[in-house]
Amino acid sequence: MLTSDQARDRAQDIVARAMRAGADAADAVFAADASSDVSVRLGELEDVGRSESEDLGLRVFVGQRSASVSTSDLSSAAMDALVERAVAMAREAPEDRWSGLAPEARLMRGTPPALDLEDKSEVSPAELREIAAAAEDAARAVPGVTNSEGGGASASRSVIALATSHGFSGGYGTTGFSTSASVIAGEGGGMQRDYAFHSTRHRNRLDSPETIGREAGERAVARLDPGKVESGAMPVVFAPRVGMSLLGHLTGAISGQSIARRTSFLLDALGTKVFADGIRICDDPHRPHGLRSRPFDGEGLPVSPVALVEDGVLETWLLETASARQLGLEPTGHAARGVSGAPGVSTSNLYMENGHIPVETLIGDIARGVYVIELIGQGVNGVTGDYSRGAAGFLIEDGAITRPVAEFTVAGNLREMFRQLTPANDLEFRYGTNAPTLRIDGMTVAGG
């Protein structure tokens, strides 16, 4: 695989070709990835996979017209043909007064921050098989587990580079390691499935396969013999692995494109109270070895930690250059770019800060409610904020999590849900987006 410097040189080369071919401006993204994965089921090797890819994306501007093309053929002749096609397409494209490269004065300069995103160690397919087998064995050893969907392990290495015609070039590499297990408990119509997984940038930070497998098995067994829950308004408590999805609804609502198109339920909320007092939601692209850490954004702008919500108040939109221009604002360093198309927006390591109370206290005064561990379906309206999703989890009775329940729906409106939200103090950084256990009072629960 190319080094980050070599990847940067590839991106710079095609930008230079585009400028020689008549483009007024251009930017390019180079992305390479190599990954290996192994899956094991019922103690037997099920699949071994290896993938490698190198892709280059080019965006060119002719006046206020633009076009994007991409290729995996990186020969010199293919590059020339790609450039010619891109410039010809741009000349025929409609004008867009908001499009263009990021402001030159805002580009990242100097040495990028050291984020420790690469692990130099190598993992062989045989080692991956051992890890996957150990995870599955631990899951199947849990009493009550009757079948397995398998254990898995993977290792990957990637390099990403960006170059623009107005002065930016940069690249960086990342590695990733993951382990997973998914098993079934029970028999016949009473079977229940659950899973566990963990992903890290560095292998030595990965949970042991035995820990991951045991967690998967215990989760599946705990869900056996689910009952029904009666319909009504009651507190809903979201486990961390599902509660983080609420942050995704927030970022979708405050993306520049949603605001510019006026299709967000938070359209007029900037600078106002959206969450309760004390709630703080942060985005930290500089988190060492973070799963979504990055030294610069998809347009070459510097990135830095920022509070999206401070003491409950919405502090910023998420803006790439095009939507920032449309709104008369400055880009915020949240541009995200693939090898095709124009930049969108994305957060990096997004999280809600801890609350001040333990989970036991958070649920201690709930006479009757539900603890949600799984959400099903996509019943969220980003324009109105209406929220309705299928769910499974456990009943909360007299301040304690008791028996499993399934086939119910939790519903509300995100604006009201955000205002009623209370976080516990059990935040862990395990995913790209993280949240502690969350309680929301007054949601509508519809039983099956």
Coordinates of C-alpha atoms in Angstrom, one line a residue:
M1 CA 0.0 0.0 0.0
L2 CA 1.1 3.5 -0.7
T3 CA 2.4 5.7 2.1
S4 CA 0.4 8.9 3.0
D5 CA 3.1 11.0 1.2
Q6 CA 2.8 8.8 -2.0
A7 CA -1.0 9.1 -1.8
R8 CA -0.8 12.9 -1.5
D9 CA 1.5 12.9 -4.5
R10 CA -1.2 11.0 -6.5
A11 CA -3.8 13.5 -5.6
Q12 CA -1.6 16.5 -6.4
D13 CA -0.7 15.0 -9.8
I14 CA -4.2 14.7 -11.0
V15 CA -5.1 18.2 -9.8
A16 CA -2.2 19.5 -11.8
R17 CA -3.3 17.6 -14.9
A18 CA -6.8 19.1 -14.5
M19 CA -5.4 22.6 -14.3
R20 CA -3.3 22.0 -17.5
A21 CA -6.5 20.7 -19.2
G22 CA -8.4 23.9 -18.7
A23 CA -10.0 23.7 -15.3
D24 CA -10.2 26.9 -13.3
A25 CA -10.0 25.0 -10.0
A26 CA -9.9 21.4 -8.9
D27 CA -9.5 19.1 -5.9
A28 CA -8.9 15.4 -5.6
V29 CA -9.2 12.6 -3.1
F30 CA -7.1 9.4 -3.1
A31 CA -8.3 6.5 -0.9
A32 CA -6.7 3.1 -0.5
D33 CA -7.7 0.3 1.7
A34 CA -6.5 -3.3 2.5
S35 CA -8.5 -5.5 4.8
S36 CA -8.6 -9.1 6.0
D37 CA -11.5 -10.8 7.8
V38 CA -12.2 -14.2 9.0
S39 CA -15.5 -15.7 10.3
V40 CA -16.0 -18.9 12.2
R41 CA -19.3 -20.6 12.9
L42 CA -19.9 -23.6 15.2
G43 CA -16.2 -24.0 15.6
E44 CA -15.5 -24.3 11.8
L45 CA -13.9 -21.9 9.5
E46 CA -16.7 -20.3 7.5
D47 CA -15.1 -17.5 5.4
V48 CA -11.8 -15.8 4.8
G49 CA -11.8 -12.5 3.0
R50 CA -9.2 -10.2 1.6
S51 CA -9.9 -7.0 -0.2
E52 CA -7.6 -4.2 -1.6
S53 CA -8.7 -1.1 -3.4
E54 CA -7.2 2.1 -4.6
D55 CA -9.6 4.8 -5.8
L56 CA -9.2 8.4 -7.0
G57 CA -11.9 11.0 -7.2
L58 CA -11.5 14.3 -9.0
R59 CA -13.7 17.4 -8.9
V60 CA -13.2 20.2 -11.4
F61 CA -14.6 23.7 -11.8
V62 CA -15.0 25.7 -14.9
G63 CA -16.4 29.1 -13.7
Q64 CA -19.3 28.2 -11.5
R65 CA -19.9 24.9 -13.2
S66 CA -18.5 21.7 -11.8
A67 CA -18.3 17.9 -12.3
S68 CA -17.0 15.0 -10.3
V69 CA -15.5 11.7 -11.6
S70 CA -13.8 8.8 -10.0
T71 CA -11.7 5.8 -11.1
S72 CA -9.8 2.8 -9.9
D73 CA -7.6 2.7 -13.0
L74 CA -4.6 4.7 -12.0
S75 CA -2.5 4.4 -15.1
S76 CA -1.2 7.6 -16.7
A77 CA -3.4 7.2 -19.8
A78 CA -6.5 6.6 -17.7
M79 CA -5.7 9.8 -15.7
D80 CA -5.5 11.9 -18.8
A81 CA -8.8 10.5 -20.1
L82 CA -10.4 11.1 -16.7
V83 CA -9.3 14.7 -16.7
E84 CA -10.5 15.3 -20.2
R85 CA -13.9 13.8 -19.4
A86 CA -14.3 15.8 -16.1
V87 CA -13.5 19.1 -17.7
A88 CA -15.8 18.4 -20.6
M89 CA -18.6 17.5 -18.2
A90 CA -18.1 20.6 -16.1
R91 CA -18.4 22.8 -19.2
E92 CA -21.9 21.4 -19.8
A93 CA -23.0 21.4 -16.2
P94 CA -25.5 24.0 -14.8
E95 CA -24.0 26.9 -12.9
D96 CA -24.1 26.8 -9.1
R97 CA -23.1 30.0 -7.4
W98 CA -22.5 28.4 -4.1
S99 CA -20.1 25.7 -5.2
G100 CA -16.3 26.1 -5.2
L101 CA -13.2 25.2 -3.2
A102 CA -13.0 26.2 0.5
P103 CA -11.7 29.7 1.3
E104 CA -7.9 29.7 0.7
A105 CA -7.3 31.8 3.8
R106 CA -8.9 29.1 5.9
L107 CA -6.9 26.1 4.6
M108 CA -4.8 24.1 7.2
R109 CA -1.2 25.1 7.2
G110 CA 1.8 23.6 8.9
T111 CA 2.2 20.1 10.4
P112 CA -1.0 18.2 11.1
P113 CA -1.7 17.0 14.6
A114 CA -0.3 13.6 15.7
L115 CA -3.4 11.5 16.4
D116 CA -1.9 8.0 16.7
L117 CA -4.2 6.4 14.2
E118 CA -1.9 3.7 12.9
D119 CA -0.7 0.4 14.4
K120 CA 2.4 -0.9 12.7
S121 CA 1.7 -4.5 13.8
E122 CA 0.5 -7.1 11.3
V123 CA -2.1 -9.8 11.9
S124 CA -2.1 -13.0 10.0
P125 CA -5.2 -14.8 8.8
A126 CA -4.4 -17.6 11.2
E127 CA -4.3 -15.1 14.1
L128 CA -7.6 -13.7 13.0
R129 CA -9.1 -17.2 12.9
E130 CA -8.0 -17.8 16.5
I131 CA -9.5 -14.6 17.7
A132 CA -12.8 -15.3 15.9
A133 CA -13.0 -18.8 17.3
A134 CA -12.2 -17.7 20.8
A135 CA -15.0 -15.1 20.7
E136 CA -17.5 -17.7 19.4
D137 CA -16.4 -20.3 21.9
A138 CA -16.9 -17.9 24.8
A139 CA -20.4 -17.0 23.5
R140 CA -21.4 -20.6 23.0
A141 CA -20.2 -21.5 26.5
V142 CA -22.8 -19.3 28.1
P143 CA -25.6 -21.5 29.5
G144 CA -28.7 -21.1 27.4
V145 CA -27.0 -20.3 24.1
T146 CA -28.2 -22.9 21.6
N147 CA -26.8 -21.8 18.2
S148 CA -24.4 -19.4 16.6
E149 CA -24.4 -16.9 13.8
G150 CA -20.6 -16.9 14.1
G151 CA -17.6 -15.1 15.5
G152 CA -15.5 -12.7 13.4
A153 CA -12.3 -10.8 13.4
S154 CA -10.8 -8.3 11.0
A155 CA -7.8 -6.1 10.4
S156 CA -7.5 -3.2 8.0
R157 CA -5.2 -0.5 6.9
S158 CA -6.2 2.7 5.0
V159 CA -4.6 5.8 3.6
I160 CA -6.5 9.0 2.6
A161 CA -5.1 12.0 0.8
L162 CA -6.6 15.3 -0.4
A163 CA -5.1 17.9 -2.7
T164 CA -6.6 21.2 -4.0
S165 CA -5.5 23.6 -6.7
H166 CA -5.3 26.5 -4.4
G167 CA -2.7 25.3 -2.0
F168 CA -3.7 22.4 0.2
S169 CA -2.3 18.9 0.2
G170 CA -2.3 16.3 3.0
G171 CA -2.6 12.7 3.8
Y172 CA -2.8 10.3 6.7
G173 CA -3.1 6.6 7.4
T174 CA -5.3 4.6 9.7
T175 CA -5.6 1.0 10.9
G176 CA -8.6 -0.8 12.3
F177 CA -9.1 -4.0 14.3
S178 CA -12.4 -5.6 15.3
T179 CA -13.9 -8.6 16.9
S180 CA -17.5 -9.7 17.0
A181 CA -19.8 -12.5 18.0
S182 CA -23.5 -13.2 17.4
V183 CA -25.4 -16.1 18.9
I184 CA -28.9 -17.4 19.5
A185 CA -30.4 -18.5 22.8
G186 CA -33.5 -20.7 23.3
E187 CA -35.3 -23.1 21.0
G188 CA -38.0 -23.0 18.4
G189 CA -40.3 -19.9 18.4
G190 CA -38.7 -18.7 21.6
M191 CA -35.3 -18.1 20.1
Q192 CA -33.5 -14.8 20.8
R193 CA -30.5 -13.3 19.1
D194 CA -27.9 -10.8 20.3
Y195 CA -24.4 -9.7 19.6
A196 CA -21.3 -7.9 20.8
F197 CA -18.4 -6.3 19.0
H198 CA -15.5 -4.0 19.5
S199 CA -13.4 -1.9 17.1
T200 CA -10.2 0.0 17.8
R201 CA -7.4 1.7 15.9
H202 CA -4.7 -0.3 17.9
R203 CA -4.8 -4.0 18.4
N204 CA -3.7 -3.8 22.0
R205 CA -6.8 -1.7 22.9
L206 CA -9.2 -4.3 21.6
D207 CA -11.2 -6.2 24.2
S208 CA -10.3 -9.8 24.5
P209 CA -12.3 -12.2 22.3
E210 CA -13.5 -14.0 25.5
T211 CA -15.0 -10.8 26.9
I212 CA -16.8 -10.0 23.6
G213 CA -18.1 -13.5 23.2
R214 CA -19.3 -13.8 26.8
E215 CA -21.1 -10.4 26.5
A216 CA -22.9 -11.6 23.3
G217 CA -24.0 -14.8 24.9
E218 CA -25.2 -13.2 28.1
R219 CA -27.1 -10.6 26.1
A220 CA -28.9 -13.2 24.1
V221 CA -29.9 -15.3 27.1
A222 CA -31.1 -12.3 29.0
R223 CA -33.7 -11.7 26.2
L224 CA -35.4 -15.1 26.5
D225 CA -39.1 -15.4 27.1
P226 CA -40.0 -11.7 26.5
G227 CA -43.3 -10.5 27.6
K228 CA -45.5 -7.6 26.4
V229 CA -45.7 -4.1 27.8
E230 CA -48.9 -2.2 28.1
S231 CA -49.4 1.0 26.1
G232 CA -49.2 4.4 27.7
A233 CA -46.9 7.4 28.5
M234 CA -43.9 6.4 30.6
P235 CA -40.2 6.9 31.0
V236 CA -37.9 5.3 28.4
V237 CA -34.3 4.6 29.2
F238 CA -31.9 4.0 26.3
A239 CA -28.9 1.8 26.7
P240 CA -25.7 3.4 25.4
R241 CA -25.5 1.3 22.3
V242 CA -28.9 2.6 21.1
G243 CA -29.0 6.0 22.8
M244 CA -26.1 7.2 20.6
S245 CA -28.5 7.2 17.7
L246 CA -30.3 10.2 19.2
L247 CA -27.1 12.2 18.5
G248 CA -27.2 11.1 14.9
H249 CA -30.7 12.7 14.6
L250 CA -29.3 15.9 16.1
T251 CA -26.4 16.1 13.7
G252 CA -28.7 15.4 10.7
A253 CA -30.9 18.3 11.8
I254 CA -28.0 20.8 12.2
S255 CA -26.2 19.9 9.0
G256 CA -25.8 22.9 6.7
Q257 CA -27.6 21.2 3.8
S258 CA -30.7 20.6 5.9
I259 CA -30.7 24.2 7.2
A260 CA -30.1 25.7 3.7
R261 CA -32.9 23.6 2.3
R262 CA -35.1 24.5 5.3
T263 CA -35.8 20.8 5.9
S264 CA -34.8 20.5 9.6
F265 CA -36.9 20.4 12.7
L266 CA -34.2 22.6 14.3
L267 CA -34.3 25.2 11.6
D268 CA -34.6 28.2 13.9
A269 CA -32.9 26.7 17.0
L270 CA -29.4 28.1 16.7
G271 CA -28.5 29.9 19.9
T272 CA -31.6 28.6 21.8
K273 CA -32.1 26.0 24.5
V274 CA -32.6 22.6 22.8
F275 CA -31.6 20.3 25.7
A276 CA -31.9 20.7 29.4
D277 CA -29.5 22.7 31.5
G278 CA -26.0 21.1 31.9
I279 CA -26.2 19.0 28.7
R280 CA -23.0 19.2 26.7
I281 CA -22.5 17.5 23.3
C282 CA -19.0 17.6 21.8
D283 CA -17.2 16.7 18.6
D284 CA -13.5 15.9 19.0
P285 CA -11.5 15.2 15.8
H286 CA -8.3 15.3 17.8
R287 CA -9.0 12.4 20.1
P288 CA -5.9 10.2 20.1
H289 CA -6.5 6.9 18.3
G290 CA -10.2 7.8 17.9
L291 CA -12.3 5.8 15.5
R292 CA -13.2 9.0 13.6
S293 CA -10.2 11.2 14.4
R294 CA -8.8 13.2 11.4
P295 CA -6.2 15.9 11.0
F296 CA -8.2 18.0 8.5
D297 CA -11.7 17.9 6.9
G298 CA -12.8 16.9 3.5
E299 CA -12.0 20.4 2.0
G300 CA -8.6 20.8 3.6
L301 CA -9.7 23.0 6.5
P302 CA -8.2 22.5 10.0
V303 CA -10.4 20.8 12.5
S304 CA -10.6 21.3 16.3
P305 CA -12.7 20.1 19.2
V306 CA -16.0 22.0 19.5
A307 CA -19.1 21.9 21.7
L308 CA -22.2 21.6 19.5
V309 CA -24.4 22.0 22.5
E310 CA -23.2 23.9 25.6
D311 CA -25.4 23.9 28.8
G312 CA -28.3 22.8 26.6
V313 CA -27.9 25.6 24.0
L314 CA -27.3 24.8 20.3
E315 CA -24.0 26.6 19.5
T316 CA -23.3 25.8 15.8
W317 CA -24.5 24.3 12.5
L318 CA -22.3 21.8 10.7
L319 CA -21.1 23.5 7.6
E320 CA -19.2 22.6 4.5
T321 CA -18.3 25.5 2.1
A322 CA -21.3 25.3 -0.2
S323 CA -23.9 25.4 2.5
A324 CA -21.9 28.0 4.5
R325 CA -21.9 30.3 1.4
Q326 CA -25.6 29.8 1.0
L327 CA -26.3 30.7 4.6
G328 CA -23.8 33.6 4.6
L329 CA -21.6 31.9 7.2
E330 CA -18.1 30.4 7.5
P331 CA -17.4 26.6 7.1
T332 CA -17.0 24.9 10.4
G333 CA -14.4 22.2 9.4
H334 CA -17.0 19.4 9.2
A335 CA -16.8 18.7 5.5
A336 CA -16.6 15.0 4.6
R337 CA -15.6 13.8 1.2
G338 CA -15.6 10.4 -0.6
V339 CA -14.0 9.7 -4.0
S340 CA -17.2 10.7 -5.8
G341 CA -19.5 13.7 -5.6
A342 CA -19.3 17.0 -3.7
P343 CA -18.4 17.2 0.0
G344 CA -21.1 16.7 2.6
V345 CA -20.8 17.1 6.3
S346 CA -19.9 14.7 9.1
T347 CA -18.9 14.8 12.7
S348 CA -15.8 13.0 14.0
N349 CA -15.7 11.6 17.5
L350 CA -19.1 12.8 18.6
Y351 CA -20.2 12.3 22.2
M352 CA -22.6 13.5 25.0
E353 CA -20.7 14.3 28.2
N354 CA -21.5 12.4 31.3
G355 CA -24.3 13.4 33.6
H356 CA -23.9 13.4 37.3
I357 CA -25.9 10.4 38.5
P358 CA -25.4 6.6 38.3
V359 CA -27.6 4.5 36.2
E360 CA -29.2 3.0 39.3
T361 CA -30.2 6.4 40.5
L362 CA -31.4 7.4 37.0
I363 CA -34.0 4.5 37.0
G364 CA -34.5 4.3 40.8
D365 CA -37.6 6.4 40.9
I366 CA -39.3 4.8 37.8
A367 CA -42.4 2.9 38.9
R368 CA -43.0 1.6 35.4
G369 CA -41.0 2.2 32.3
V370 CA -38.9 0.4 29.6
Y371 CA -35.1 0.0 29.2
V372 CA -34.4 -0.1 25.4
I373 CA -31.5 -2.2 24.1
E374 CA -32.6 -2.5 20.4
L375 CA -34.3 -0.1 18.0
I376 CA -35.9 -1.3 14.8
G377 CA -37.0 0.6 11.7
Q378 CA -36.3 4.1 10.5
G379 CA -39.4 6.0 11.7
V380 CA -37.9 9.4 12.2
N381 CA -39.0 12.5 10.3
G382 CA -36.1 14.9 10.0
V383 CA -38.4 17.8 8.9
T384 CA -40.9 17.6 11.8
G385 CA -38.9 15.7 14.4
D386 CA -41.6 13.1 14.8
Y387 CA -40.0 9.9 16.2
S388 CA -41.5 6.4 16.2
R389 CA -39.4 3.2 16.3
G390 CA -39.9 -0.4 17.1
A391 CA -38.0 -1.6 20.1
A392 CA -37.0 -4.4 22.4
G393 CA -35.6 -4.4 25.9
F394 CA -36.6 -4.8 29.5
L395 CA -39.4 -3.6 31.8
I396 CA -38.4 -1.3 34.6
E397 CA -40.6 -1.9 37.7
D398 CA -40.3 -0.1 41.0
G399 CA -36.8 1.3 40.1
A400 CA -35.3 -2.0 38.9
I401 CA -34.7 -3.6 35.5
T402 CA -36.7 -6.8 35.5
R403 CA -38.1 -9.0 32.7
P404 CA -37.5 -8.8 29.0
V405 CA -40.1 -7.3 26.7
A406 CA -40.4 -7.1 22.9
E407 CA -42.5 -6.0 20.0
F408 CA -43.3 -2.5 21.3
T409 CA -42.9 1.0 19.9
V410 CA -41.5 4.1 21.5
A411 CA -42.7 7.4 20.1
G412 CA -42.4 11.2 20.6
N413 CA -41.0 14.3 19.0
L414 CA -37.3 14.9 19.0
R415 CA -37.5 18.5 20.1
E416 CA -39.5 17.5 23.2
M417 CA -37.4 14.3 23.7
F418 CA -34.2 16.4 23.7
R419 CA -35.6 18.8 26.3
Q420 CA -36.7 15.9 28.6
L421 CA -33.4 13.9 28.2
T422 CA -31.3 13.1 31.3
P423 CA -27.9 11.4 31.0
A424 CA -26.3 9.0 33.5
N425 CA -22.6 9.0 34.3
D426 CA -21.6 5.8 32.5
L427 CA -20.1 7.2 29.3
E428 CA -17.6 5.0 27.5
F429 CA -15.7 5.7 24.3
R430 CA -16.4 2.5 22.3
Y431 CA -17.8 3.8 19.0
G432 CA -17.5 6.8 16.6
T433 CA -20.5 8.3 18.4
N434 CA -20.9 7.7 22.1
A435 CA -23.5 8.5 24.8
P436 CA -24.1 7.5 28.4
T437 CA -27.4 5.8 29.4
L438 CA -30.2 8.2 28.6
R439 CA -33.6 8.7 30.2
I440 CA -36.5 10.5 28.5
D441 CA -39.7 11.0 30.5
G442 CA -43.2 11.1 29.0
M443 CA -42.6 9.1 25.8
T444 CA -45.5 7.1 24.3
V445 CA -45.0 3.3 24.5
A446 CA -47.3 1.2 22.4
G447 CA -47.3 -2.5 23.3
G448 CA -47.8 -5.4 21.0

